[in-house]
Amino acid sequence: MRKQPISLLWFGLSILGVLIAASAVRFYGLNWDEDQHLHPDERYLTMVVSAVRFPGEADGVGEKPACESLGSCARLYWNTATSPLNPGNYQGFENYVYGTFPLFTTRAVARWVDNLACVEPSGTWLGRGLHALLTSGDEACHAGFYTGYGGIHLVGRALSAGADLASLIGIVAVGYVVYGKRTAALTGLLYAFTVLPIQHAHFFVVDSFATVFVIWALLFCALSLRSHRLCLLPFAGLMTGLAMASKVSVWPLALIVTLAAVFRRGEGGGPYRLRVSGVALVALASSGLLAALAFRSAQPYAFSGPGFFGITINPTWLATMREIGELMRGVRDVPFGHQWTARTPIVFPWRNMVVWGMGIPLGLFAWIGWAVMGWRIIAKRDYRHALLWTWATLFFAYQATQWVKSMRYLLPVYPVFALFAGWLGARLVRWASRWVHAAALWREVAATVLRAIPALVAVGTALWSWAFLSIYRQPVTRIAASRWILENIPTAVVLHTADGSQVSVPADPEALSLQRDLDTSISLVLTNEA
């Protein structure tokens, strides 16, 4: 009777250790590009989020906000045509293609951090700590730093890292609910060191935001099936709406919530069957309503407005979605789409996922777990795997057959594939425990091998992530190359210091007002004299 609390204690401590390790690798080196904004999609998001304003937020120093009372600000929020929070109301951002929930969240948190770290006299202790975490203490803090182009992307990166930690907690909870503590702990360990989530925890992009809501929607579906409580499904609908408000391409998640409503297990542990009942339909309708409310609230400018009940689809947003759909399918020819020429559907994304996104040990092990689960669903009718397996298979096939096959588009299935690996590893250990005291020598050897496989996968995954982290332990190659060029190749302006050293200064020769046929090199001697 005393073993269960001890077991739960060790499980809790192991998950705490996993979270600490996962936090370390995700928050390490957030300012990896040294304020050079090298990620193109992140740079676009940074420009958008630094331009938009909440309705009650002033446009600039000394200027009045667009509204003053709570009621007028709320009305302005829902007014698509005039809201200062709508990217479409700014020149150059009319075709904003991403979800607005990450945009709003980042803007709100950035204002809070800016106030704590830069506006308060000398900054609060919490603000100073946040500033040191985000910039490694290399940036001066001034009012507007974290709401402007120069610093708001760091807030976005920190939120991406935090969102991915929430995804880790969610997938551990899914593993615990469906399979038990051993699977949950191993899943958390493997996902903590999976490379692609670590990489995108260092980017201010919307994929990490969408993934966390996907995983928590799956968690509520799993809890509903496990507890036979359909009343939990509306929470899955809420998560689905927020996921789509982060990235609309995760819409297949709604199919999984629908499946969870009608695919139920019999009372007393009976087999799973399709059960369409009045209660299930009510739960499904409630899930759809909450999903719609969440999407309406967090992606308000997908609708025309001007009020909350103005739910006519915004034609500009719809045209943008059609355009991005054509780009994804390869219907529209654009220069940056040529990189996907001759990329074999399924095979190319699978290879990227196994070799680079997860690393070969974890990648192969996860897909073996996927195959074993699929076999058990079909041959053994072990339908407890059905929801998770269906989501991973459906979404992978959906994204891997598009013309555009960016690795990050598959981020919402990475936690689930880590769970497949955790489940298979726990199953191997369980098989080994049956043979540990066997009389036959081959059984003892087999038990040792089975127990070693999950450990080797975990070690291989950790080593792969450690190798990847070298990116953040040294200057990025583009920055290092730029510094070498600046230090070794003379520019139009060369400064000579009194001690004999030279400093090359980038300058446009045309701006120097010199004749083209003259030597455009200028030598200036700098001294300490006034």
PDB file of N, CA and C in Angstrom, residues 117-162:
ATOM      1  N   ALA A 117      10.899  46.149 -17.173  1.00  0.00           N
ATOM      2  CA  ALA A 117      12.345  46.204 -17.333  1.00  0.00           C
ATOM      3  C   ALA A 117      12.873  47.574 -17.720  1.00  0.00           C
ATOM      4  N   CYS A 118      12.073  48.354 -18.451  1.00  0.00           N
ATOM      5  CA  CYS A 118      12.612  49.573 -19.045  1.00  0.00           C
ATOM      6  C   CYS A 118      11.928  50.863 -18.597  1.00  0.00           C
ATOM      7  N   VAL A 119      10.652  50.799 -18.201  1.00  0.00           N
ATOM      8  CA  VAL A 119       9.915  52.016 -17.863  1.00  0.00           C
ATOM      9  C   VAL A 119      10.019  52.324 -16.380  1.00  0.00           C
ATOM     10  N   GLU A 120       9.866  51.283 -15.549  1.00  0.00           N
ATOM     11  CA  GLU A 120       9.983  51.483 -14.104  1.00  0.00           C
ATOM     12  C   GLU A 120      11.369  52.029 -13.779  1.00  0.00           C
ATOM     13  N   PRO A 121      11.490  52.896 -12.774  1.00  0.00           N
ATOM     14  CA  PRO A 121      12.808  53.460 -12.412  1.00  0.00           C
ATOM     15  C   PRO A 121      13.825  52.358 -12.137  1.00  0.00           C
ATOM     16  N   SER A 122      14.869  52.309 -12.965  1.00  0.00           N
ATOM     17  CA  SER A 122      15.942  51.314 -12.876  1.00  0.00           C
ATOM     18  C   SER A 122      15.445  49.897 -13.089  1.00  0.00           C
ATOM     19  N   GLY A 123      14.159  49.726 -13.362  1.00  0.00           N
ATOM     20  CA  GLY A 123      13.626  48.385 -13.587  1.00  0.00           C
ATOM     21  C   GLY A 123      13.402  47.635 -12.293  1.00  0.00           C
ATOM     22  N   THR A 124      12.352  46.847 -12.231  1.00  0.00           N
ATOM     23  CA  THR A 124      12.108  46.012 -11.062  1.00  0.00           C
ATOM     24  C   THR A 124      13.063  44.825 -11.100  1.00  0.00           C
ATOM     25  N   TRP A 125      13.175  44.120  -9.969  1.00  0.00           N
ATOM     26  CA  TRP A 125      14.076  42.957  -9.948  1.00  0.00           C
ATOM     27  C   TRP A 125      13.615  41.899 -10.949  1.00  0.00           C
ATOM     28  N   LEU A 126      12.303  41.743 -11.109  1.00  0.00           N
ATOM     29  CA  LEU A 126      11.800  40.801 -12.095  1.00  0.00           C
ATOM     30  C   LEU A 126      12.108  41.282 -13.507  1.00  0.00           C
ATOM     31  N   GLY A 127      11.937  42.582 -13.734  1.00  0.00           N
ATOM     32  CA  GLY A 127      12.229  43.134 -15.045  1.00  0.00           C
ATOM     33  C   GLY A 127      13.700  42.991 -15.409  1.00  0.00           C
ATOM     34  N   ARG A 128      14.584  43.248 -14.435  1.00  0.00           N
ATOM     35  CA  ARG A 128      16.017  43.095 -14.709  1.00  0.00           C
ATOM     36  C   ARG A 128      16.356  41.644 -15.032  1.00  0.00           C
ATOM     37  N   GLY A 129      15.704  40.728 -14.310  1.00  0.00           N
ATOM     38  CA  GLY A 129      15.943  39.320 -14.579  1.00  0.00           C
ATOM     39  C   GLY A 129      15.467  38.920 -15.967  1.00  0.00           C
ATOM     40  N   LEU A 130      14.286  39.391 -16.352  1.00  0.00           N
ATOM     41  CA  LEU A 130      13.773  39.085 -17.692  1.00  0.00           C
ATOM     42  C   LEU A 130      14.659  39.689 -18.770  1.00  0.00           C
ATOM     43  N   HIS A 131      15.118  40.900 -18.539  1.00  0.00           N
ATOM     44  CA  HIS A 131      15.978  41.563 -19.520  1.00  0.00           C
ATOM     45  C   HIS A 131      17.285  40.792 -19.687  1.00  0.00           C
ATOM     46  N   ALA A 132      17.849  40.326 -18.576  1.00  0.00           N
ATOM     47  CA  ALA A 132      19.088  39.551 -18.652  1.00  0.00           C
ATOM     48  C   ALA A 132      18.866  38.227 -19.376  1.00  0.00           C
ATOM     49  N   LEU A 133      17.714  37.597 -19.140  1.00  0.00           N
ATOM     50  CA  LEU A 133      17.408  36.326 -19.806  1.00  0.00           C
ATOM     51  C   LEU A 133      17.250  36.510 -21.308  1.00  0.00           C
ATOM     52  N   LEU A 134      16.557  37.570 -21.703  1.00  0.00           N
ATOM     53  CA  LEU A 134      16.243  37.754 -23.120  1.00  0.00           C
ATOM     54  C   LEU A 134      17.425  38.257 -23.928  1.00  0.00           C
ATOM     55  N   THR A 135      18.275  39.084 -23.331  1.00  0.00           N
ATOM     56  CA  THR A 135      19.363  39.708 -24.092  1.00  0.00           C
ATOM     57  C   THR A 135      20.744  39.266 -23.651  1.00  0.00           C
ATOM     58  N   SER A 136      20.813  38.413 -22.621  1.00  0.00           N
ATOM     59  CA  SER A 136      22.096  38.013 -22.026  1.00  0.00           C
ATOM     60  C   SER A 136      22.854  39.216 -21.482  1.00  0.00           C
ATOM     61  N   GLY A 137      22.114  40.284 -21.162  1.00  0.00           N
ATOM     62  CA  GLY A 137      22.714  41.479 -20.580  1.00  0.00           C
ATOM     63  C   GLY A 137      23.491  42.324 -21.561  1.00  0.00           C
ATOM     64  N   ASP A 138      23.331  42.069 -22.870  1.00  0.00           N
ATOM     65  CA  ASP A 138      24.126  42.786 -23.871  1.00  0.00           C
ATOM     66  C   ASP A 138      23.433  44.016 -24.446  1.00  0.00           C
ATOM     67  N   GLU A 139      22.195  44.271 -24.053  1.00  0.00           N
ATOM     68  CA  GLU A 139      21.432  45.367 -24.636  1.00  0.00           C
ATOM     69  C   GLU A 139      21.052  46.383 -23.562  1.00  0.00           C
ATOM     70  N   ALA A 140      21.136  47.653 -23.912  1.00  0.00           N
ATOM     71  CA  ALA A 140      20.646  48.699 -23.025  1.00  0.00           C
ATOM     72  C   ALA A 140      19.131  48.714 -23.089  1.00  0.00           C
ATOM     73  N   CYS A 141      18.495  48.944 -21.947  1.00  0.00           N
ATOM     74  CA  CYS A 141      17.039  48.909 -21.876  1.00  0.00           C
ATOM     75  C   CYS A 141      16.512  50.343 -21.838  1.00  0.00           C
ATOM     76  N   HIS A 142      15.586  50.644 -22.723  1.00  0.00           N
ATOM     77  CA  HIS A 142      14.960  51.961 -22.739  1.00  0.00           C
ATOM     78  C   HIS A 142      13.492  51.781 -23.073  1.00  0.00           C
ATOM     79  N   ALA A 143      12.685  52.757 -22.719  1.00  0.00           N
ATOM     80  CA  ALA A 143      11.243  52.666 -22.945  1.00  0.00           C
ATOM     81  C   ALA A 143      10.952  52.403 -24.414  1.00  0.00           C
ATOM     82  N   GLY A 144      10.158  51.406 -24.675  1.00  0.00           N
ATOM     83  CA  GLY A 144       9.808  51.034 -26.035  1.00  0.00           C
ATOM     84  C   GLY A 144      10.710  50.001 -26.664  1.00  0.00           C
ATOM     85  N   PHE A 145      11.749  49.555 -25.945  1.00  0.00           N
ATOM     86  CA  PHE A 145      12.679  48.574 -26.507  1.00  0.00           C
ATOM     87  C   PHE A 145      11.970  47.263 -26.828  1.00  0.00           C
ATOM     88  N   TYR A 146      11.163  46.776 -25.883  1.00  0.00           N
ATOM     89  CA  TYR A 146      10.518  45.477 -26.063  1.00  0.00           C
ATOM     90  C   TYR A 146       9.211  45.545 -26.847  1.00  0.00           C
ATOM     91  N   THR A 147       8.741  46.737 -27.158  1.00  0.00           N
ATOM     92  CA  THR A 147       7.569  46.849 -28.027  1.00  0.00           C
ATOM     93  C   THR A 147       7.959  47.301 -29.430  1.00  0.00           C
ATOM     94  N   GLY A 148       9.237  47.549 -29.647  1.00  0.00           N
ATOM     95  CA  GLY A 148       9.719  47.976 -30.956  1.00  0.00           C
ATOM     96  C   GLY A 148      10.404  46.853 -31.703  1.00  0.00           C
ATOM     97  N   TYR A 149      10.816  47.159 -32.909  1.00  0.00           N
ATOM     98  CA  TYR A 149      11.422  46.163 -33.791  1.00  0.00           C
ATOM     99  C   TYR A 149      12.687  45.560 -33.193  1.00  0.00           C
ATOM    100  N   GLY A 150      13.427  46.358 -32.419  1.00  0.00           N
ATOM    101  CA  GLY A 150      14.715  45.892 -31.910  1.00  0.00           C
ATOM    102  C   GLY A 150      14.643  44.863 -30.807  1.00  0.00           C
ATOM    103  N   GLY A 151      13.492  44.726 -30.122  1.00  0.00           N
ATOM    104  CA  GLY A 151      13.457  43.810 -28.979  1.00  0.00           C
ATOM    105  C   GLY A 151      12.239  42.923 -28.883  1.00  0.00           C
ATOM    106  N   ILE A 152      11.188  43.220 -29.633  1.00  0.00           N
ATOM    107  CA  ILE A 152       9.951  42.459 -29.440  1.00  0.00           C
ATOM    108  C   ILE A 152      10.082  41.017 -29.925  1.00  0.00           C
ATOM    109  N   HIS A 153      11.005  40.775 -30.858  1.00  0.00           N
ATOM    110  CA  HIS A 153      11.194  39.396 -31.325  1.00  0.00           C
ATOM    111  C   HIS A 153      11.762  38.507 -30.223  1.00  0.00           C
ATOM    112  N   LEU A 154      12.506  39.092 -29.289  1.00  0.00           N
ATOM    113  CA  LEU A 154      13.038  38.315 -28.169  1.00  0.00           C
ATOM    114  C   LEU A 154      11.912  37.851 -27.251  1.00  0.00           C
ATOM    115  N   VAL A 155      10.907  38.702 -27.082  1.00  0.00           N
ATOM    116  CA  VAL A 155       9.727  38.297 -26.308  1.00  0.00           C
ATOM    117  C   VAL A 155       9.003  37.163 -27.031  1.00  0.00           C
ATOM    118  N   GLY A 156       8.882  37.292 -28.356  1.00  0.00           N
ATOM    119  CA  GLY A 156       8.240  36.243 -29.130  1.00  0.00           C
ATOM    120  C   GLY A 156       8.970  34.924 -29.030  1.00  0.00           C
ATOM    121  N   ARG A 157      10.303  34.967 -29.046  1.00  0.00           N
ATOM    122  CA  ARG A 157      11.082  33.731 -28.897  1.00  0.00           C
ATOM    123  C   ARG A 157      10.874  33.114 -27.517  1.00  0.00           C
ATOM    124  N   ALA A 158      10.866  33.935 -26.498  1.00  0.00           N
ATOM    125  CA  ALA A 158      10.643  33.414 -25.143  1.00  0.00           C
ATOM    126  C   ALA A 158       9.264  32.782 -25.028  1.00  0.00           C
ATOM    127  N   LEU A 159       8.258  33.384 -25.659  1.00  0.00           N
ATOM    128  CA  LEU A 159       6.912  32.810 -25.631  1.00  0.00           C
ATOM    129  C   LEU A 159       6.858  31.503 -26.423  1.00  0.00           C
ATOM    130  N   SER A 160       7.607  31.415 -27.510  1.00  0.00           N
ATOM    131  CA  SER A 160       7.681  30.155 -28.250  1.00  0.00           C
ATOM    132  C   SER A 160       8.280  29.056 -27.375  1.00  0.00           C
ATOM    133  N   ALA A 161       9.332  29.410 -26.636  1.00  0.00           N
ATOM    134  CA  ALA A 161       9.944  28.435 -25.728  1.00  0.00           C
ATOM    135  C   ALA A 161       8.965  28.024 -24.638  1.00  0.00           C
ATOM    136  N   GLY A 162       8.254  29.000 -24.063  1.00  0.00           N
ATOM    137  CA  GLY A 162       7.269  28.675 -23.035  1.00  0.00           C
ATOM    138  C   GLY A 162       6.135  27.826 -23.570  1.00  0.00           C
TER     139      GLY A 162
END
